[in-house]
mmCIF file of C-alpha atoms and ligand atoms in Angstrom:
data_model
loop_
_atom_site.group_PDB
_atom_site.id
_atom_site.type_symbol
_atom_site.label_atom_id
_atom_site.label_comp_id
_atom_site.label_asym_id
_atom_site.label_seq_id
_atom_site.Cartn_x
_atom_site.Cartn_y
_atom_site.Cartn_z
ATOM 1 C CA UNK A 1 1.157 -11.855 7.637
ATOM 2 C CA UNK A 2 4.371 -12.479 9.706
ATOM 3 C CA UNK A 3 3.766 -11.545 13.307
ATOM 4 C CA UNK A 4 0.465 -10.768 12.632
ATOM 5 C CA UNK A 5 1.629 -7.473 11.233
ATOM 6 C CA UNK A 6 0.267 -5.946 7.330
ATOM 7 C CA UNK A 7 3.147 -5.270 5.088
ATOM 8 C CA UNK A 8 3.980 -2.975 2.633
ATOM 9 C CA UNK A 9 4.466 -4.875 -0.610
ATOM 10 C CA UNK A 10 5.432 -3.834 -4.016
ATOM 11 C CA UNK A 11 4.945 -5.880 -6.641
ATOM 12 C CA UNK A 12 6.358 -5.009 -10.360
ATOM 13 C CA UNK A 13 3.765 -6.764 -13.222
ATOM 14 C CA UNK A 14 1.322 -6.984 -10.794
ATOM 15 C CA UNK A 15 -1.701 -6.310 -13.219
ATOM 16 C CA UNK A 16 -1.076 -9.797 -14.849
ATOM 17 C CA UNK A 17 -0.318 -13.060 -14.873
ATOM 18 C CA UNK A 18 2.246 -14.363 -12.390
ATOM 19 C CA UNK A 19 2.152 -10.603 -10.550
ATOM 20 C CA UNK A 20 -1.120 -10.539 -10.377
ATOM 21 C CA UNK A 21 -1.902 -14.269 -8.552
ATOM 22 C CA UNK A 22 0.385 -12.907 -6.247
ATOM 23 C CA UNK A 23 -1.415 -9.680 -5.821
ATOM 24 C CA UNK A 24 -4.599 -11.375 -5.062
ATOM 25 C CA UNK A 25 -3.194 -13.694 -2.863
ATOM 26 C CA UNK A 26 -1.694 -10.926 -0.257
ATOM 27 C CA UNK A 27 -4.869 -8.558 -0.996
ATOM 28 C CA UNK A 28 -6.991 -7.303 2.333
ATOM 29 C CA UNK A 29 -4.442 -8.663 4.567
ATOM 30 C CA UNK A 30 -1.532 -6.333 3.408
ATOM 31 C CA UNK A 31 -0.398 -2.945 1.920
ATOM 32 C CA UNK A 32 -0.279 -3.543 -2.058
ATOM 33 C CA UNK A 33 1.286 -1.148 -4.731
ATOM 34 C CA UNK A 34 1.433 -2.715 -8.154
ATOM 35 C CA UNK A 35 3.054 -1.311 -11.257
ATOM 36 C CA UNK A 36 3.159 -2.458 -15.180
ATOM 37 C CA UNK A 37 2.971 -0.793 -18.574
ATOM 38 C CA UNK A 38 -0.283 -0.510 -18.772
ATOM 39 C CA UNK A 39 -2.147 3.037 -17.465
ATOM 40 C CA UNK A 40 -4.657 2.497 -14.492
ATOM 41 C CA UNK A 41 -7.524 2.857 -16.787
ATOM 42 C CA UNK A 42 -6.796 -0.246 -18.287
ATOM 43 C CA UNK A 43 -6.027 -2.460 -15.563
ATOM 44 C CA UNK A 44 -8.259 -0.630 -12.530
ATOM 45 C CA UNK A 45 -11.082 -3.429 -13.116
ATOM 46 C CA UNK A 46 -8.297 -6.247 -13.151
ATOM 47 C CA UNK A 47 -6.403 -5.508 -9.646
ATOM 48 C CA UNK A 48 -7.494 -6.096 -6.145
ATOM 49 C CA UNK A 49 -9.518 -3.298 -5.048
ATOM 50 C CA UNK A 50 -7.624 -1.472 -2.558
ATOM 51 C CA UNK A 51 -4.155 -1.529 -4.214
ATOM 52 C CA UNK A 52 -2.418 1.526 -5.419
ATOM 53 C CA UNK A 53 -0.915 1.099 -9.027
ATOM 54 C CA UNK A 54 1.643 3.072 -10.459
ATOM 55 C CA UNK A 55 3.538 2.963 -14.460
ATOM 56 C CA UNK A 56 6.734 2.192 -14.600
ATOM 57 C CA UNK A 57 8.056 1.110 -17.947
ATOM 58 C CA UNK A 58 10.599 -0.878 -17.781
ATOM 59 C CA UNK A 59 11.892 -0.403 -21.454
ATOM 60 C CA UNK A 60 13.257 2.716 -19.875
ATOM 61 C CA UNK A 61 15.379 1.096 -16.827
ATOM 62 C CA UNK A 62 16.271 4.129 -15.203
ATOM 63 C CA UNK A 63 12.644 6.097 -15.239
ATOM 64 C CA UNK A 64 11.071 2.884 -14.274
ATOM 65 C CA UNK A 65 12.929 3.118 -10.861
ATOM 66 C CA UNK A 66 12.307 6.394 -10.592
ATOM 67 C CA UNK A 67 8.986 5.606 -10.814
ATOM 68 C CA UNK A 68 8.788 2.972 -8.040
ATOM 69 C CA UNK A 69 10.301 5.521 -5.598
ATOM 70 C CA UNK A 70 8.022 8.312 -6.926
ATOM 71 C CA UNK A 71 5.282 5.664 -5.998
ATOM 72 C CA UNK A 72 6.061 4.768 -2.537
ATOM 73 C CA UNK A 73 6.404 8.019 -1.610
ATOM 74 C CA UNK A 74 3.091 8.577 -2.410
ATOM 75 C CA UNK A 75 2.032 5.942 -0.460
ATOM 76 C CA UNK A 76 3.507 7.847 2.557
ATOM 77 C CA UNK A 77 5.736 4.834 2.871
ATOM 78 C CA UNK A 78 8.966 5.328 4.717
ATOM 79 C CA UNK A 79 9.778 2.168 3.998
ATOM 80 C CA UNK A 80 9.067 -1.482 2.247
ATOM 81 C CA UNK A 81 8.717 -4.805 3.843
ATOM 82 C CA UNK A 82 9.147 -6.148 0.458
ATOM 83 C CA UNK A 83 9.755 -5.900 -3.351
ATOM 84 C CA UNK A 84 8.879 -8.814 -5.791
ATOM 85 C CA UNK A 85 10.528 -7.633 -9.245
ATOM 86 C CA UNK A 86 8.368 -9.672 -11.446
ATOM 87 C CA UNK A 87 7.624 -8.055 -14.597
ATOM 88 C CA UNK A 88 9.394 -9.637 -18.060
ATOM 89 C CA UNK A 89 9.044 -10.195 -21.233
ATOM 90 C CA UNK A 90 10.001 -13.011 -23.428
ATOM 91 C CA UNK A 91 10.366 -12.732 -27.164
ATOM 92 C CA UNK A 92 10.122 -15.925 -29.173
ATOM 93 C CA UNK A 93 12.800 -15.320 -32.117
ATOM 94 C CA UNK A 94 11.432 -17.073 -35.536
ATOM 95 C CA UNK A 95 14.568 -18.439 -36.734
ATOM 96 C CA UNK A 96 16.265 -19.395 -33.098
ATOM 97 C CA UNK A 97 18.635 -16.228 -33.399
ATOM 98 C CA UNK A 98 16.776 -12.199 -31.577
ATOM 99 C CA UNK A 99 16.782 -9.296 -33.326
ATOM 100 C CA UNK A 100 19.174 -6.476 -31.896
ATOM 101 C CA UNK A 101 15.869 -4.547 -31.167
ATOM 102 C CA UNK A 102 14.487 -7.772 -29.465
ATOM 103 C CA UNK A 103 17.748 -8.512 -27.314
ATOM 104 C CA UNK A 104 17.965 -4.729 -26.303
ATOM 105 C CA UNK A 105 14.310 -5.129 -25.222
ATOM 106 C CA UNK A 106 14.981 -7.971 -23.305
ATOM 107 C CA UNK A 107 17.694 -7.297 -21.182
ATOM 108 C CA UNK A 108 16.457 -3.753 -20.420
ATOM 109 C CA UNK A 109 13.168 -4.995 -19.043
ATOM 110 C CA UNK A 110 13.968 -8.132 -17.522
ATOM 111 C CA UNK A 111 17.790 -7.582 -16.445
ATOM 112 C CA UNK A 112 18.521 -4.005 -16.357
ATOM 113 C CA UNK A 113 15.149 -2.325 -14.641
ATOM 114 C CA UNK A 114 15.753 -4.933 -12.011
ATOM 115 C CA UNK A 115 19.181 -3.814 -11.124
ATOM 116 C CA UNK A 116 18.245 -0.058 -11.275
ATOM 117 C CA UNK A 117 15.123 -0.822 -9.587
ATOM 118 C CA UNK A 118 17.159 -2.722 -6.546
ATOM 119 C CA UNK A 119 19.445 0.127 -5.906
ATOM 120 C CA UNK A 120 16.662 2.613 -5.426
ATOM 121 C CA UNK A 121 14.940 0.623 -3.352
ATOM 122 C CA UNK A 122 17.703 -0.497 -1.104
ATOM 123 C CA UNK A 123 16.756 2.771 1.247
ATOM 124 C CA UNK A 124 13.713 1.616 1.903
ATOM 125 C CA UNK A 125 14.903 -2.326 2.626
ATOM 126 C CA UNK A 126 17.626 -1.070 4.418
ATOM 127 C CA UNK A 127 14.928 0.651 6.654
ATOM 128 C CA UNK A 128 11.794 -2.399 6.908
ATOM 129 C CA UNK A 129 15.192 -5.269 6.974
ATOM 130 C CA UNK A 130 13.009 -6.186 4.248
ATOM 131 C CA UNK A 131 13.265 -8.720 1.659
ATOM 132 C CA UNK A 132 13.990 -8.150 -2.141
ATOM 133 C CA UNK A 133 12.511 -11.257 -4.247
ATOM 134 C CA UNK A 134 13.772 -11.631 -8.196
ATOM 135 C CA UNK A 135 11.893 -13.651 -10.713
ATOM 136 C CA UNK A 136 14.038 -15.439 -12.613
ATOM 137 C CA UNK A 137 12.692 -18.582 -14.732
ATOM 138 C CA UNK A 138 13.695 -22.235 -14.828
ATOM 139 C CA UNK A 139 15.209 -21.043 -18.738
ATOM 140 C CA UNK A 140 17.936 -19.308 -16.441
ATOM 141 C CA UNK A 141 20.434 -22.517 -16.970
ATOM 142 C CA UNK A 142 19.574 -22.277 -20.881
ATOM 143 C CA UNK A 143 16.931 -22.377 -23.297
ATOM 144 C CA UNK A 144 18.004 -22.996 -27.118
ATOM 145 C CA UNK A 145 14.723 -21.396 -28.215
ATOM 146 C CA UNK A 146 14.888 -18.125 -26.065
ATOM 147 C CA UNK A 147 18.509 -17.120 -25.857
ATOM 148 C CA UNK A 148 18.340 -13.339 -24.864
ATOM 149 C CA UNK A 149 15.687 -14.457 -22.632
ATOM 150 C CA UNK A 150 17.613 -16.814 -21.086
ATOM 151 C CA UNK A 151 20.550 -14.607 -20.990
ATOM 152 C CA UNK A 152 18.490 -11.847 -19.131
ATOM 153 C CA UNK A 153 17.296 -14.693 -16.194
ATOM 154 C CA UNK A 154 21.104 -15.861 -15.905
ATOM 155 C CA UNK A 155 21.503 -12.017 -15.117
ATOM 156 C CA UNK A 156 18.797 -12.318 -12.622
ATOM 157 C CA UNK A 157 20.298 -15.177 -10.681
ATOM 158 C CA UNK A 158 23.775 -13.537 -10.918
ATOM 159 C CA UNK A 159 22.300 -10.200 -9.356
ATOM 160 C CA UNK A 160 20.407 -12.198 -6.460
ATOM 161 C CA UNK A 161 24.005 -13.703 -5.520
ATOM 162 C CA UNK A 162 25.826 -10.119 -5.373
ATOM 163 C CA UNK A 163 23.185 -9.054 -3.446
ATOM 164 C CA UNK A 164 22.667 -11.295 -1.065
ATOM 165 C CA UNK A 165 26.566 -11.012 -0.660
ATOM 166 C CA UNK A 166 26.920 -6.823 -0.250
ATOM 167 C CA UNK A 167 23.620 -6.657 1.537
ATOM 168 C CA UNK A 168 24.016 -9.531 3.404
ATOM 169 C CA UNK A 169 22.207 -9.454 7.044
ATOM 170 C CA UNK A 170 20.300 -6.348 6.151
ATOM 171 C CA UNK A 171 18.095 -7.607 3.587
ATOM 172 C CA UNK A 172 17.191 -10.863 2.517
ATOM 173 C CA UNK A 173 17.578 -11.203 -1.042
ATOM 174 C CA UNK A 174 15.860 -14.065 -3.080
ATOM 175 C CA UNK A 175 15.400 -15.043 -6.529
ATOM 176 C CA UNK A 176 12.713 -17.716 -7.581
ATOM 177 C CA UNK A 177 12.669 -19.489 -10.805
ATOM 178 C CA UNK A 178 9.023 -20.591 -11.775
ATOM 179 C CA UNK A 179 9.016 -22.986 -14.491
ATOM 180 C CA UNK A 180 6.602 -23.174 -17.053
ATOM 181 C CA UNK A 181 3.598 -21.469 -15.607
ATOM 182 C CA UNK A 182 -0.102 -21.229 -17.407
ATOM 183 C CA UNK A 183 0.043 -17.256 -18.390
ATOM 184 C CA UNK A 184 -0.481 -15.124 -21.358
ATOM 185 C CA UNK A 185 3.251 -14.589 -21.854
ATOM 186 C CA UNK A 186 3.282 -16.979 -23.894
ATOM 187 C CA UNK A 187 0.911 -15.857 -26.591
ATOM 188 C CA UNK A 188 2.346 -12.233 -26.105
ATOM 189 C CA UNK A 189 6.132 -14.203 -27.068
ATOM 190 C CA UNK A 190 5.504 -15.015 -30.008
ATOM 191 C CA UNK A 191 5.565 -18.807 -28.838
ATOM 192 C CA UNK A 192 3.051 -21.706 -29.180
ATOM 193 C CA UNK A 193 3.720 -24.336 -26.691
ATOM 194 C CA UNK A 194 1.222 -26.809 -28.491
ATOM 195 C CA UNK A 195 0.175 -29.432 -26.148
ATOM 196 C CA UNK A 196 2.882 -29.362 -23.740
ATOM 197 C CA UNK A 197 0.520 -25.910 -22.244
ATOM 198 C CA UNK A 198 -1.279 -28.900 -20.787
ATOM 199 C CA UNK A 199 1.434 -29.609 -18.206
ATOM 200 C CA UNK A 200 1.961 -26.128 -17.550
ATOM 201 C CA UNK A 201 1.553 -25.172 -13.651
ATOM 202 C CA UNK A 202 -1.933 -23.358 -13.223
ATOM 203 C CA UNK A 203 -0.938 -19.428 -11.767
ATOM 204 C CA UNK A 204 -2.496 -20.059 -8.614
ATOM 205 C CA UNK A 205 -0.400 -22.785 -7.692
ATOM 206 C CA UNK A 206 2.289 -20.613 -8.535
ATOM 207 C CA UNK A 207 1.489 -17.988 -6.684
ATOM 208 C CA UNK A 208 0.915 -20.297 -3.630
ATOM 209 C CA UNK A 209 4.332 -21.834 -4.078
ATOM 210 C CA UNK A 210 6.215 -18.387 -4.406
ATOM 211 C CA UNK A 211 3.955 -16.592 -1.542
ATOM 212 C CA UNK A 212 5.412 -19.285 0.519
ATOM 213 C CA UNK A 213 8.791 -19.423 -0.913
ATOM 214 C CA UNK A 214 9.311 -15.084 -0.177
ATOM 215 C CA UNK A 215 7.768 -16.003 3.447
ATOM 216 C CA UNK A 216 10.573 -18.482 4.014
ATOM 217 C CA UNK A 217 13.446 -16.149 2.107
ATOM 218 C CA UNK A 218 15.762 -18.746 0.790
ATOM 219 C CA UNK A 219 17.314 -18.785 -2.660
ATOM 220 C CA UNK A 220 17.254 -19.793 -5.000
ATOM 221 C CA UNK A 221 14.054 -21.337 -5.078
ATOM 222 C CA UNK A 222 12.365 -23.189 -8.314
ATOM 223 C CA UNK A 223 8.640 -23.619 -8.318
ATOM 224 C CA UNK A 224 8.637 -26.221 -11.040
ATOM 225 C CA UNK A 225 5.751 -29.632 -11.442
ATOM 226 C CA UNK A 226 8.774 -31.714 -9.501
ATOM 227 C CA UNK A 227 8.603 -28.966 -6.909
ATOM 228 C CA UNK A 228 4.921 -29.008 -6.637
ATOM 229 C CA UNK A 229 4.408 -32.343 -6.839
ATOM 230 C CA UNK A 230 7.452 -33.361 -3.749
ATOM 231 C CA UNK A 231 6.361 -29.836 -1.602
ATOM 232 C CA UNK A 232 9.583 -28.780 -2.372
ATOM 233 C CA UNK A 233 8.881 -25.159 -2.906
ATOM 234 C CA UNK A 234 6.670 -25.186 0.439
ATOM 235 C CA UNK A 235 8.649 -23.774 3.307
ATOM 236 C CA UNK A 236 5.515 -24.174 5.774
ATOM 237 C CA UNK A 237 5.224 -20.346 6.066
ATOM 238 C CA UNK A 238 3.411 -17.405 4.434
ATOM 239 C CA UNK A 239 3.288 -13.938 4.551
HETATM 240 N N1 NAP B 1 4.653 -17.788 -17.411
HETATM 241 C C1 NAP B 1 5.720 -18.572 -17.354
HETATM 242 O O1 NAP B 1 5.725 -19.722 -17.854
HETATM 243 C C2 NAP B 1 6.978 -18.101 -16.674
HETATM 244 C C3 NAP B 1 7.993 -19.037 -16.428
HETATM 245 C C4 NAP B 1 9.151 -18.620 -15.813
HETATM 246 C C5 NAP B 1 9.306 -17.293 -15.428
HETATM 247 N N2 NAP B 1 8.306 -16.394 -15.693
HETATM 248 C C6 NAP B 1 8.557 -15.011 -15.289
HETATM 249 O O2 NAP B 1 7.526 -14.570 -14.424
HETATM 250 C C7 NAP B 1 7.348 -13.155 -14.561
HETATM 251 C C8 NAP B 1 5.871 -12.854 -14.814
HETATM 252 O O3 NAP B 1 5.516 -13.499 -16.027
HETATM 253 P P1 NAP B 1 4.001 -13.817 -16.403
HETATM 254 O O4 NAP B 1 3.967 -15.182 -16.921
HETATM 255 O O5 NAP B 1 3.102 -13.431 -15.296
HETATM 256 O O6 NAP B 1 3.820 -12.823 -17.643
HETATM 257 P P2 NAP B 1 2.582 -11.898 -18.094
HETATM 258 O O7 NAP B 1 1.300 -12.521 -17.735
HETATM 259 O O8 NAP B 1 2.876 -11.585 -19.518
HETATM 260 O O9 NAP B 1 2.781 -10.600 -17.204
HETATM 261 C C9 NAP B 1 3.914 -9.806 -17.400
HETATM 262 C C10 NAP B 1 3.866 -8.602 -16.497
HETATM 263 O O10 NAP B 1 5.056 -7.826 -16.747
HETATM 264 C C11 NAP B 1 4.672 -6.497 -17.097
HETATM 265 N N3 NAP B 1 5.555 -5.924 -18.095
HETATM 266 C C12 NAP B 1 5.897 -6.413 -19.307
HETATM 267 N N4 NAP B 1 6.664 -5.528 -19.972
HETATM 268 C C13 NAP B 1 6.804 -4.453 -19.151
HETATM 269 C C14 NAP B 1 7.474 -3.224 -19.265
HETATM 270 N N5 NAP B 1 8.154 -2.856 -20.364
HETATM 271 N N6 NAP B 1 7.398 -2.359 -18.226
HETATM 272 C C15 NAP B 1 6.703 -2.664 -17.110
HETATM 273 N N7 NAP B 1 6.042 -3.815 -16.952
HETATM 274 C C16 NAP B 1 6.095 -4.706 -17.967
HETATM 275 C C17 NAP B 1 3.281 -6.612 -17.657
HETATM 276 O O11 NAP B 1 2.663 -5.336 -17.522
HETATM 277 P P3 NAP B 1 1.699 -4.779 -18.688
HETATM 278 O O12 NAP B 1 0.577 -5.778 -18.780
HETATM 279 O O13 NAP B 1 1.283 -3.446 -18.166
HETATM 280 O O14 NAP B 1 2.536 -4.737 -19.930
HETATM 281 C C18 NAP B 1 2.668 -7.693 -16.787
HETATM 282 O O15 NAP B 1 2.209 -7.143 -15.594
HETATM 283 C C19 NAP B 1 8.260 -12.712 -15.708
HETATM 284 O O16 NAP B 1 9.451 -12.178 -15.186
HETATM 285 C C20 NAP B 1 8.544 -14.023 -16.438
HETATM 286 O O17 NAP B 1 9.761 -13.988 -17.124
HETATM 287 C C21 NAP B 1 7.150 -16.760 -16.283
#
């Protein structure tokens, strides 16, 4: 809470994982509406209770924003204190070169939903001075075994920059680059990452690190073990 005030937050991917820590972590004291892939049947047990979830499919850029909109107006929202625009995918390639299907994939969900996503939501920003929050990944420098991946978070981090240029004073616009971070999308990638899962960060502390990171609205922010371990990624306020 920031002046004591509930917000209105949307989260994108908020029935898993990452999205979903983050969820939990803002539930009772603020406004949530959550979207993913998945209908509401099959995630209704999962989310906090209280939240409104929508679909919006981000394989479909365009009808995913859509989508969002569609769902804040049902909230009788006039406008949004903030938007995390989590969901992703990664796709492990078998031989270190994607498919066509797999890059197209890629870059639609993680890369090109976000930027169709931003511009409808910039109304209702515009009108909260809200913040917009990206999730990129540490694997936005370069990854040799997830190139299109990699590719689609570069993207990310390139978007958060224009942004935060054109929009500048309005809306605060963020991206945050988790690094390796103890979810299923690992598993749903295609990738085994053996032993080193050990040293992956557990999603709470995650979530802690980027609840505190959108509270404090600087970018780019990585919420990496060095991070954790220094407080880097702690900016002494939360939302
Ligand atoms: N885990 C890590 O190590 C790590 C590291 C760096 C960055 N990240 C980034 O953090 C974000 C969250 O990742 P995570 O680890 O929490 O993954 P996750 O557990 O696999 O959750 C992914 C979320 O994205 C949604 N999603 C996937 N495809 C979608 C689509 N086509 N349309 C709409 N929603 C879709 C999923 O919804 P459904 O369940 O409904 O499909 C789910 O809510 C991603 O952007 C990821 O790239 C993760």
């Amino acid at each position: 809470m920031i002046g004591g005030k509930s917000r209105r937050i949307l989260i994108t991917g908020g029935n898993a994982g990452i999205g979903l820590a983050l969820a939990k972590r803002f539930a009772g004291r603020h406004q949530l509406l959550l979207s993913g892939r998945k209908p509401h049947e099959d995630v209704a047990e999962l989310i906090p209770a209280g939240s409104a979830y929508i679909v919006a499919d981000q394989s479909q850029p365009e009808a995913s924003a859509s989508a969002l909109v569609e769902g804040i107006r049902e909230q009788g929202w006039d406008g949004l204190d903030n938007a995390v625009l989590n969901a992703g995918i990664g796709l492990a390639p078998k031989s270190g070169i994607d498919t066509t299907e797999a890059i197209r994939q890629t870059l639609d969900v993680n890369l090109a939903a976000a930027i169709a996503q931003a511009r409808a939501l910039y109304p209702f920003l515009e009108k909260s001075r809200g913040t917009l929050t990206l999730v990129g990944s540490v694997a936005h420098k370069g990854s040799a075994t997830i190139p299109a991946y990699a590719a689609s978070k570069a993207g990310l981090h390139g978007l958060a920059r224009a942004l935060r240029s054109e929009w500048g004073g309005q809306i605060a616009v963020q991206i945050i680059h988790p690094g390796p971070t103890k979810t299923d999308m690992h598993d749903k990638a295609g990738y085994d990452p053996g032993r080193m899962r050990a040293l992956f960060l557990s999603v709470d502390d995650v979530a802690k690190m980027m609840a505190s990171a959108i509270a404090g609205r600087r970018s780019p922010v990585t919420t990496s073990w060095v991070r954790f371990l220094n407080g880097g990624s702690f900016t002494g306020r939360g939302l």
